[in-house]
Amino acid sequence: MWIAAGSLAAWLWLLLGQGFFWRTDVRLPRSGPDGSGPPEPDGFGPPEPAGWPSVAVVVPARDESAVLPASLPSLLAQDYPGPAEIFLIDDGSSDGTGKLARELADEHGGLPLTVDSPGDPGPGWTGKLWAVRHGMALATTRLAADRGNADGADRKDADGRDADRKDDGGVDYLLLTDADIAHEPDSLRELVRAAEANGLDLVSQMARLRVVTYWERLIVPAFVYFFAQLYPFRWVNRPRGRTAAAAGGCVLLRREAAERAGVPEAIRQAVIDDVALARTVKRSGGRIWLGLADRVDSVRPYPRLGELWRMVSRSAYTQLRHNPLLLLVTVAGLAAVYLVPPAAVVAGVLTGRSTPLALGAAAWALMAGSYIPMLRYYRQTLWLAPLLPLTALLYLLMTVDSAVRHHLGQGAAWKGRTYARPSAAP
């Protein structure tokens, strides 16, 4: 009975004291046709910038030929008024990713595309961040050269894009986006608009992940739900708050903030690079914002449980800093919060005891109710809400599996690479 009561108390605290993590209204507001928009909850109604800054879109890609046809054309088609260029960094692909990217650019046109390769990662670097480093350096050099004769006067480039900003020798913003992320045509415009109007150094949107198969429906919305529980967006967006996080699929980063924070060198070993990036920028005095996306989607499929399992388990133990004590606390916490309520209901029914039945049912109802907004965001049936304990059990097992793999020396494995614990990295 006391365990069930504790679980119910935990849910009351989570609902009211954990930054209202279960709400899904932290979104990037869209402006009206005149460049203004009404204030929105936890958002902004940003006006048009006086002059649109230059943006380099950096796309690290490793063996992404299966998803590029559904994602890269959306970047090429960005309706952005200022200077913008795409840099796809082919991180040692074996499936013709770079060649396919060039073919798609020839077919669709749009923003200029540069495809390059950084070579093997340097000592102590993850492959993705090595590619990002190469893309950032390439973009800064290229756009600085393109703007070398800038005099700050109002002008348009060959495509009619604004170019009325003072040249400081480099790109103004970097859009770091994954190769599986598809953007609506105004995505870049709205990201920059929000950053410029609100003095933000980092603007990140959690892309809406694909939810088609049974396993995707069961696991994917919960992935975002658990992430928001761990990093409540409202807490992330507090300028003086300690909580920091980002969603790596879509991050707009001010170049000056990147230089001030020493990015990406400062996070070169990070497996969970998006959270590390946000922490580093915020600690260096930058202002960050994170919310759910309406017009940014992941096209990567996870049709089978095994693929979702690997996606979660590859970094779960890293999230716990490879600490066995934190693992035990996490497992115990997941069990107490998510597994005790249905267990108490079953025990109450079998024993005929009404108190554990009532306490367990109340906690289960609060749990399911808190999950409903996320299911609605993903346009899924609400019947999945009572199944959240089952999903939590799967995540618990994935976390334990992540720890086991680490202690077997397999580490965080992804696309043919295995990363050691940072302290053990060369």
mmCIF file of C-alpha atoms in Angstrom, residues 11-345:
data_model
loop_
_atom_site.group_PDB
_atom_site.id
_atom_site.type_symbol
_atom_site.label_atom_id
_atom_site.label_comp_id
_atom_site.label_asym_id
_atom_site.label_seq_id
_atom_site.Cartn_x
_atom_site.Cartn_y
_atom_site.Cartn_z
ATOM 1 C CA TRP A 11 2.850 11.452 -10.118
ATOM 2 C CA LEU A 12 1.250 14.427 -8.394
ATOM 3 C CA TRP A 13 4.692 16.002 -8.083
ATOM 4 C CA LEU A 14 5.619 15.193 -11.696
ATOM 5 C CA LEU A 15 2.453 16.754 -13.032
ATOM 6 C CA LEU A 16 2.763 19.967 -11.033
ATOM 7 C CA GLY A 17 6.444 20.354 -10.210
ATOM 8 C CA GLN A 18 8.420 19.121 -13.215
ATOM 9 C CA GLY A 19 7.987 22.101 -15.495
ATOM 10 C CA PHE A 20 4.631 20.900 -16.889
ATOM 11 C CA PHE A 21 6.711 18.604 -19.103
ATOM 12 C CA TRP A 22 3.606 16.799 -20.331
ATOM 13 C CA ARG A 23 2.215 19.833 -22.130
ATOM 14 C CA THR A 24 2.922 20.138 -25.837
ATOM 15 C CA ASP A 25 2.327 23.856 -26.354
ATOM 16 C CA VAL A 26 5.964 24.969 -26.414
ATOM 17 C CA ARG A 27 6.185 25.572 -30.153
ATOM 18 C CA LEU A 28 7.958 28.006 -32.430
ATOM 19 C CA PRO A 29 5.232 30.520 -33.343
ATOM 20 C CA ARG A 30 4.624 31.219 -36.988
ATOM 21 C CA SER A 31 4.239 34.806 -38.128
ATOM 22 C CA GLY A 32 1.513 36.164 -40.353
ATOM 23 C CA PRO A 33 1.933 37.336 -43.960
ATOM 24 C CA ASP A 34 2.910 40.822 -42.745
ATOM 25 C CA GLY A 35 5.806 39.444 -40.718
ATOM 26 C CA SER A 36 4.075 39.782 -37.359
ATOM 27 C CA GLY A 37 2.193 37.295 -35.289
ATOM 28 C CA PRO A 38 0.156 37.217 -32.088
ATOM 29 C CA PRO A 39 1.922 36.191 -28.869
ATOM 30 C CA GLU A 40 1.709 32.459 -28.237
ATOM 31 C CA PRO A 41 2.211 30.430 -25.022
ATOM 32 C CA ASP A 42 5.924 30.214 -24.179
ATOM 33 C CA GLY A 43 6.755 31.603 -27.593
ATOM 34 C CA PHE A 44 7.264 34.762 -29.550
ATOM 35 C CA GLY A 45 5.525 36.707 -32.270
ATOM 36 C CA PRO A 46 8.705 37.678 -34.112
ATOM 37 C CA PRO A 47 8.850 40.478 -36.670
ATOM 38 C CA GLU A 48 10.863 40.402 -39.882
ATOM 39 C CA PRO A 49 14.565 41.214 -39.401
ATOM 40 C CA ALA A 50 15.728 44.490 -40.921
ATOM 41 C CA GLY A 51 18.234 42.470 -42.920
ATOM 42 C CA TRP A 52 18.335 38.711 -43.233
ATOM 43 C CA PRO A 53 21.575 37.166 -41.912
ATOM 44 C CA SER A 54 23.639 34.618 -43.797
ATOM 45 C CA VAL A 55 23.091 30.962 -42.922
ATOM 46 C CA ALA A 56 25.162 27.865 -43.562
ATOM 47 C CA VAL A 57 23.176 24.640 -43.395
ATOM 48 C CA VAL A 58 25.501 21.862 -42.209
ATOM 49 C CA VAL A 59 24.306 18.281 -42.777
ATOM 50 C CA PRO A 60 26.552 15.496 -41.452
ATOM 51 C CA ALA A 61 25.712 12.318 -43.355
ATOM 52 C CA ARG A 62 26.942 8.733 -43.084
ATOM 53 C CA ASP A 63 25.273 6.067 -45.237
ATOM 54 C CA GLU A 64 22.086 8.083 -45.692
ATOM 55 C CA SER A 65 21.150 7.257 -49.287
ATOM 56 C CA ALA A 66 17.882 5.672 -48.146
ATOM 57 C CA VAL A 67 16.517 8.890 -46.629
ATOM 58 C CA LEU A 68 18.185 11.677 -48.637
ATOM 59 C CA PRO A 69 15.587 11.668 -51.461
ATOM 60 C CA ALA A 70 12.908 12.527 -48.885
ATOM 61 C CA SER A 71 14.929 15.099 -46.918
ATOM 62 C CA LEU A 72 17.541 16.923 -48.993
ATOM 63 C CA PRO A 73 15.077 18.376 -51.555
ATOM 64 C CA SER A 74 13.266 20.095 -48.671
ATOM 65 C CA LEU A 75 16.472 21.909 -47.728
ATOM 66 C CA LEU A 76 17.206 22.841 -51.321
ATOM 67 C CA ALA A 77 13.705 24.334 -51.547
ATOM 68 C CA GLN A 78 14.026 26.648 -48.521
ATOM 69 C CA ASP A 79 12.329 29.990 -49.101
ATOM 70 C CA TYR A 80 14.895 32.118 -47.292
ATOM 71 C CA PRO A 81 15.387 35.808 -48.188
ATOM 72 C CA GLY A 82 19.034 36.028 -47.109
ATOM 73 C CA PRO A 83 22.272 34.343 -48.218
ATOM 74 C CA ALA A 84 22.154 30.606 -47.527
ATOM 75 C CA GLU A 85 24.136 27.582 -48.646
ATOM 76 C CA ILE A 86 24.015 23.874 -47.818
ATOM 77 C CA PHE A 87 27.121 21.912 -46.836
ATOM 78 C CA LEU A 88 26.565 18.164 -46.810
ATOM 79 C CA ILE A 89 29.521 16.478 -45.139
ATOM 80 C CA ASP A 90 29.856 12.861 -46.243
ATOM 81 C CA ASP A 91 31.280 11.059 -43.219
ATOM 82 C CA GLY A 92 32.858 8.027 -44.881
ATOM 83 C CA SER A 93 29.687 6.670 -46.482
ATOM 84 C CA SER A 94 29.804 3.382 -48.364
ATOM 85 C CA ASP A 95 26.405 3.695 -50.056
ATOM 86 C CA GLY A 96 26.997 6.618 -52.426
ATOM 87 C CA THR A 97 25.516 9.282 -50.150
ATOM 88 C CA GLY A 98 27.679 12.088 -51.575
ATOM 89 C CA LYS A 99 27.015 11.164 -55.201
ATOM 90 C CA LEU A 100 23.284 10.966 -54.558
ATOM 91 C CA ALA A 101 23.305 14.375 -52.858
ATOM 92 C CA ARG A 102 24.900 15.962 -55.939
ATOM 93 C CA GLU A 103 22.364 14.281 -58.220
ATOM 94 C CA LEU A 104 19.464 15.546 -56.099
ATOM 95 C CA ALA A 105 20.864 19.081 -56.198
ATOM 96 C CA ASP A 106 21.175 18.894 -59.989
ATOM 97 C CA GLU A 107 17.615 17.623 -60.254
ATOM 98 C CA HIS A 108 15.879 19.990 -57.831
ATOM 99 C CA GLY A 109 18.006 23.130 -57.928
ATOM 100 C CA GLY A 110 17.410 25.662 -55.174
ATOM 101 C CA LEU A 111 19.993 26.628 -52.556
ATOM 102 C CA PRO A 112 23.645 26.030 -53.475
ATOM 103 C CA LEU A 113 24.968 22.677 -52.284
ATOM 104 C CA THR A 114 28.556 21.738 -51.467
ATOM 105 C CA VAL A 115 29.408 18.092 -50.782
ATOM 106 C CA ASP A 116 32.694 17.360 -49.068
ATOM 107 C CA SER A 117 34.326 14.736 -46.859
ATOM 108 C CA PRO A 118 36.341 15.333 -43.670
ATOM 109 C CA GLY A 119 38.307 12.089 -43.706
ATOM 110 C CA ASP A 120 38.595 9.823 -40.678
ATOM 111 C CA PRO A 121 37.716 11.381 -37.307
ATOM 112 C CA GLY A 122 40.589 12.902 -35.380
ATOM 113 C CA PRO A 123 41.648 11.422 -32.020
ATOM 114 C CA GLY A 124 38.964 11.934 -29.392
ATOM 115 C CA TRP A 125 36.271 13.014 -31.855
ATOM 116 C CA THR A 126 32.970 11.335 -32.622
ATOM 117 C CA GLY A 127 32.307 10.917 -36.329
ATOM 118 C CA LYS A 128 29.313 13.238 -36.380
ATOM 119 C CA LEU A 129 31.055 16.086 -34.572
ATOM 120 C CA TRP A 130 34.149 15.683 -36.745
ATOM 121 C CA ALA A 131 31.868 16.131 -39.762
ATOM 122 C CA VAL A 132 30.151 19.124 -38.137
ATOM 123 C CA ARG A 133 33.543 20.688 -37.421
ATOM 124 C CA HIS A 134 34.552 20.276 -41.042
ATOM 125 C CA GLY A 135 31.247 21.690 -42.276
ATOM 126 C CA MET A 136 31.438 24.715 -39.974
ATOM 127 C CA ALA A 137 34.995 25.508 -41.086
ATOM 128 C CA LEU A 138 34.121 25.063 -44.741
ATOM 129 C CA ALA A 139 31.007 27.224 -44.418
ATOM 130 C CA THR A 140 32.827 30.025 -42.621
ATOM 131 C CA THR A 141 35.564 30.112 -45.246
ATOM 132 C CA ARG A 142 33.157 29.914 -48.193
ATOM 133 C CA LEU A 143 30.666 32.506 -47.041
ATOM 134 C CA ALA A 144 33.396 34.840 -45.848
ATOM 135 C CA ALA A 145 34.854 34.735 -49.356
ATOM 136 C CA ASP A 146 31.440 35.277 -50.918
ATOM 137 C CA ARG A 147 30.894 38.348 -48.749
ATOM 138 C CA GLY A 148 34.443 39.655 -48.947
ATOM 139 C CA ASN A 149 33.427 42.757 -50.921
ATOM 140 C CA ALA A 150 30.439 43.569 -48.754
ATOM 141 C CA ASP A 151 30.130 47.213 -47.758
ATOM 142 C CA GLY A 152 26.986 47.025 -45.616
ATOM 143 C CA ALA A 153 24.796 48.729 -48.224
ATOM 144 C CA ASP A 154 21.326 47.456 -49.070
ATOM 145 C CA ARG A 155 21.560 45.020 -51.959
ATOM 146 C CA LYS A 156 20.235 41.754 -53.357
ATOM 147 C CA ASP A 157 22.148 38.715 -54.480
ATOM 148 C CA ALA A 158 21.638 36.893 -57.771
ATOM 149 C CA ASP A 159 18.570 35.099 -56.425
ATOM 150 C CA GLY A 160 16.963 38.248 -55.067
ATOM 151 C CA ARG A 161 17.890 37.440 -51.479
ATOM 152 C CA ASP A 162 18.616 40.193 -48.955
ATOM 153 C CA ALA A 163 22.281 41.008 -48.493
ATOM 154 C CA ASP A 164 22.110 44.230 -46.504
ATOM 155 C CA ARG A 165 24.073 43.189 -43.440
ATOM 156 C CA LYS A 166 27.505 44.377 -42.491
ATOM 157 C CA ASP A 167 30.193 41.871 -43.460
ATOM 158 C CA ASP A 168 32.193 40.594 -40.487
ATOM 159 C CA GLY A 169 34.130 38.007 -42.428
ATOM 160 C CA GLY A 170 31.953 34.982 -41.777
ATOM 161 C CA VAL A 171 28.571 33.332 -41.656
ATOM 162 C CA ASP A 172 25.998 34.633 -39.162
ATOM 163 C CA TYR A 173 24.122 31.424 -38.330
ATOM 164 C CA LEU A 174 24.643 27.692 -38.677
ATOM 165 C CA LEU A 175 21.697 25.368 -39.140
ATOM 166 C CA LEU A 176 22.826 21.958 -37.914
ATOM 167 C CA THR A 177 20.348 19.413 -39.219
ATOM 168 C CA ASP A 178 20.482 15.658 -39.646
ATOM 169 C CA ALA A 179 20.285 13.925 -43.006
ATOM 170 C CA ASP A 180 16.909 12.344 -42.172
ATOM 171 C CA ILE A 181 15.182 15.643 -41.357
ATOM 172 C CA ALA A 182 12.708 17.175 -43.816
ATOM 173 C CA HIS A 183 11.844 20.874 -43.521
ATOM 174 C CA GLU A 184 8.848 22.787 -44.767
ATOM 175 C CA PRO A 185 9.831 25.628 -47.153
ATOM 176 C CA ASP A 186 9.608 28.339 -44.475
ATOM 177 C CA SER A 187 11.455 26.393 -41.765
ATOM 178 C CA LEU A 188 14.748 28.275 -42.004
ATOM 179 C CA ARG A 189 13.012 31.639 -42.296
ATOM 180 C CA GLU A 190 11.003 31.057 -39.115
ATOM 181 C CA LEU A 191 13.993 29.782 -37.146
ATOM 182 C CA VAL A 192 16.061 32.834 -38.032
ATOM 183 C CA ARG A 193 13.139 35.176 -37.436
ATOM 184 C CA ALA A 194 12.691 33.849 -33.890
ATOM 185 C CA ALA A 195 16.421 33.990 -33.135
ATOM 186 C CA GLU A 196 16.837 37.536 -34.424
ATOM 187 C CA ALA A 197 13.709 38.955 -32.773
ATOM 188 C CA ASN A 198 14.439 37.448 -29.361
ATOM 189 C CA GLY A 199 18.198 37.555 -29.128
ATOM 190 C CA LEU A 200 18.524 33.772 -29.070
ATOM 191 C CA ASP A 201 21.864 32.095 -29.598
ATOM 192 C CA LEU A 202 20.440 28.625 -30.125
ATOM 193 C CA VAL A 203 16.983 27.683 -31.397
ATOM 194 C CA SER A 204 16.160 23.991 -31.561
ATOM 195 C CA GLN A 205 13.050 22.129 -32.605
ATOM 196 C CA MET A 206 12.411 18.499 -31.795
ATOM 197 C CA ALA A 207 11.429 17.078 -35.166
ATOM 198 C CA ARG A 208 8.242 15.075 -35.335
ATOM 199 C CA LEU A 209 9.482 11.507 -35.665
ATOM 200 C CA ARG A 210 7.918 8.984 -38.018
ATOM 201 C CA VAL A 211 5.039 7.020 -36.478
ATOM 202 C CA VAL A 212 3.625 4.432 -38.881
ATOM 203 C CA THR A 213 4.225 0.865 -37.677
ATOM 204 C CA TYR A 214 2.935 -0.707 -34.456
ATOM 205 C CA TRP A 215 6.314 -0.487 -32.728
ATOM 206 C CA GLU A 216 6.767 3.144 -33.781
ATOM 207 C CA ARG A 217 3.348 3.995 -32.346
ATOM 208 C CA LEU A 218 4.152 2.254 -29.085
ATOM 209 C CA ILE A 219 7.667 3.615 -28.551
ATOM 210 C CA VAL A 220 8.279 6.845 -30.497
ATOM 211 C CA PRO A 221 5.806 9.244 -28.794
ATOM 212 C CA ALA A 222 7.075 7.964 -25.438
ATOM 213 C CA PHE A 223 10.641 8.747 -26.503
ATOM 214 C CA VAL A 224 9.747 12.440 -26.801
ATOM 215 C CA TYR A 225 7.586 12.276 -23.650
ATOM 216 C CA PHE A 226 10.475 10.870 -21.583
ATOM 217 C CA PHE A 227 12.897 13.391 -23.077
ATOM 218 C CA ALA A 228 10.598 16.249 -22.081
ATOM 219 C CA GLN A 229 10.254 14.755 -18.609
ATOM 220 C CA LEU A 230 14.031 14.711 -18.247
ATOM 221 C CA TYR A 231 14.507 18.155 -19.821
ATOM 222 C CA PRO A 232 11.289 20.158 -19.375
ATOM 223 C CA PHE A 233 11.171 22.642 -22.225
ATOM 224 C CA ARG A 234 9.991 25.479 -19.990
ATOM 225 C CA TRP A 235 13.013 24.997 -17.765
ATOM 226 C CA VAL A 236 15.334 24.816 -20.767
ATOM 227 C CA ASN A 237 13.990 28.123 -22.058
ATOM 228 C CA ARG A 238 14.565 30.048 -18.820
ATOM 229 C CA PRO A 239 17.537 32.367 -19.413
ATOM 230 C CA ARG A 240 18.833 31.888 -15.868
ATOM 231 C CA GLY A 241 17.785 28.260 -15.524
ATOM 232 C CA ARG A 242 20.330 25.461 -15.198
ATOM 233 C CA THR A 243 18.480 22.996 -17.429
ATOM 234 C CA ALA A 244 19.815 22.872 -20.975
ATOM 235 C CA ALA A 245 18.979 20.622 -23.901
ATOM 236 C CA ALA A 246 18.520 20.647 -27.653
ATOM 237 C CA ALA A 247 17.254 18.273 -30.314
ATOM 238 C CA GLY A 248 20.095 17.475 -32.681
ATOM 239 C CA GLY A 249 17.946 17.080 -35.767
ATOM 240 C CA CYS A 250 17.258 20.819 -35.986
ATOM 241 C CA VAL A 251 19.539 23.350 -34.276
ATOM 242 C CA LEU A 252 20.009 26.936 -35.415
ATOM 243 C CA LEU A 253 23.211 28.237 -33.802
ATOM 244 C CA ARG A 254 24.540 31.773 -33.854
ATOM 245 C CA ARG A 255 28.162 31.645 -35.043
ATOM 246 C CA GLU A 256 29.347 34.139 -32.444
ATOM 247 C CA ALA A 257 27.853 31.953 -29.708
ATOM 248 C CA ALA A 258 29.569 28.887 -31.154
ATOM 249 C CA GLU A 259 32.920 30.674 -31.093
ATOM 250 C CA ARG A 260 32.361 31.961 -27.560
ATOM 251 C CA ALA A 261 31.483 28.452 -26.342
ATOM 252 C CA GLY A 262 34.355 26.802 -28.209
ATOM 253 C CA VAL A 263 32.001 24.597 -30.211
ATOM 254 C CA PRO A 264 32.437 21.967 -31.510
ATOM 255 C CA GLU A 265 35.898 21.383 -29.984
ATOM 256 C CA ALA A 266 34.513 21.659 -26.441
ATOM 257 C CA ILE A 267 32.099 18.767 -27.026
ATOM 258 C CA ARG A 268 34.147 16.666 -29.458
ATOM 259 C CA GLN A 269 33.751 13.436 -27.432
ATOM 260 C CA ALA A 270 30.024 13.823 -26.769
ATOM 261 C CA VAL A 271 27.820 10.950 -27.918
ATOM 262 C CA ILE A 272 24.680 12.852 -26.870
ATOM 263 C CA ASP A 273 25.973 15.872 -28.741
ATOM 264 C CA ASP A 274 22.777 17.917 -28.859
ATOM 265 C CA VAL A 275 22.406 18.153 -25.075
ATOM 266 C CA ALA A 276 26.152 18.776 -24.710
ATOM 267 C CA LEU A 277 25.932 21.576 -27.277
ATOM 268 C CA ALA A 278 23.042 23.281 -25.477
ATOM 269 C CA ARG A 279 24.778 23.035 -22.100
ATOM 270 C CA THR A 280 27.994 24.488 -23.457
ATOM 271 C CA VAL A 281 26.247 27.406 -25.158
ATOM 272 C CA LYS A 282 24.123 28.193 -22.107
ATOM 273 C CA ARG A 283 27.067 27.978 -19.694
ATOM 274 C CA SER A 284 29.000 30.429 -21.862
ATOM 275 C CA GLY A 285 26.233 33.000 -21.464
ATOM 276 C CA GLY A 286 24.108 32.155 -24.487
ATOM 277 C CA ARG A 287 20.325 32.130 -24.534
ATOM 278 C CA ILE A 288 18.719 28.942 -25.835
ATOM 279 C CA TRP A 289 15.230 27.788 -26.797
ATOM 280 C CA LEU A 290 13.818 24.288 -27.334
ATOM 281 C CA GLY A 291 10.336 23.279 -28.422
ATOM 282 C CA LEU A 292 8.308 20.816 -30.448
ATOM 283 C CA ALA A 293 8.222 21.161 -34.224
ATOM 284 C CA ASP A 294 5.168 21.539 -36.421
ATOM 285 C CA ARG A 295 6.912 21.707 -39.779
ATOM 286 C CA VAL A 296 10.120 19.722 -39.267
ATOM 287 C CA ASP A 297 9.856 15.943 -39.587
ATOM 288 C CA SER A 298 12.133 12.935 -39.444
ATOM 289 C CA VAL A 299 11.711 10.593 -42.397
ATOM 290 C CA ARG A 300 13.824 7.805 -40.932
ATOM 291 C CA PRO A 301 11.799 4.592 -40.498
ATOM 292 C CA TYR A 302 12.090 2.314 -37.473
ATOM 293 C CA PRO A 303 9.714 -0.447 -38.582
ATOM 294 C CA ARG A 304 10.930 -3.154 -36.173
ATOM 295 C CA LEU A 305 11.508 -3.284 -32.441
ATOM 296 C CA GLY A 306 15.185 -4.150 -32.896
ATOM 297 C CA GLU A 307 15.900 -0.893 -34.735
ATOM 298 C CA LEU A 308 14.157 1.199 -32.086
ATOM 299 C CA TRP A 309 15.951 -0.786 -29.377
ATOM 300 C CA ARG A 310 19.349 0.029 -30.874
ATOM 301 C CA MET A 311 18.412 3.685 -31.309
ATOM 302 C CA VAL A 312 17.633 4.037 -27.596
ATOM 303 C CA SER A 313 20.216 1.681 -26.092
ATOM 304 C CA ARG A 314 23.190 3.158 -27.951
ATOM 305 C CA SER A 315 23.165 6.257 -25.721
ATOM 306 C CA ALA A 316 21.015 5.399 -22.692
ATOM 307 C CA TYR A 317 23.931 4.466 -20.430
ATOM 308 C CA THR A 318 25.881 7.470 -21.672
ATOM 309 C CA GLN A 319 22.990 9.605 -20.430
ATOM 310 C CA LEU A 320 23.648 8.075 -17.001
ATOM 311 C CA ARG A 321 27.349 8.992 -17.274
ATOM 312 C CA HIS A 322 28.262 5.291 -17.241
ATOM 313 C CA ASN A 323 27.533 5.261 -13.517
ATOM 314 C CA PRO A 324 26.235 1.938 -12.072
ATOM 315 C CA LEU A 325 24.682 3.751 -9.102
ATOM 316 C CA LEU A 326 22.739 6.081 -11.387
ATOM 317 C CA LEU A 327 21.635 3.011 -13.333
ATOM 318 C CA LEU A 328 20.241 1.399 -10.189
ATOM 319 C CA VAL A 329 18.481 4.602 -9.181
ATOM 320 C CA THR A 330 17.017 4.991 -12.675
ATOM 321 C CA VAL A 331 15.754 1.419 -12.818
ATOM 322 C CA ALA A 332 14.227 1.739 -9.353
ATOM 323 C CA GLY A 333 12.650 5.064 -10.260
ATOM 324 C CA LEU A 334 11.144 3.794 -13.502
ATOM 325 C CA ALA A 335 9.741 0.776 -11.673
ATOM 326 C CA ALA A 336 8.276 2.845 -8.827
ATOM 327 C CA VAL A 337 6.726 5.472 -11.069
ATOM 328 C CA TYR A 338 5.574 3.457 -14.084
ATOM 329 C CA LEU A 339 5.305 -0.202 -13.046
ATOM 330 C CA VAL A 340 3.957 0.040 -9.494
ATOM 331 C CA PRO A 341 0.548 1.558 -10.452
ATOM 332 C CA PRO A 342 -0.607 -1.335 -12.700
ATOM 333 C CA ALA A 343 0.977 -3.849 -10.320
ATOM 334 C CA ALA A 344 -0.980 -2.328 -7.423
ATOM 335 C CA VAL A 345 -4.201 -2.532 -9.432
#
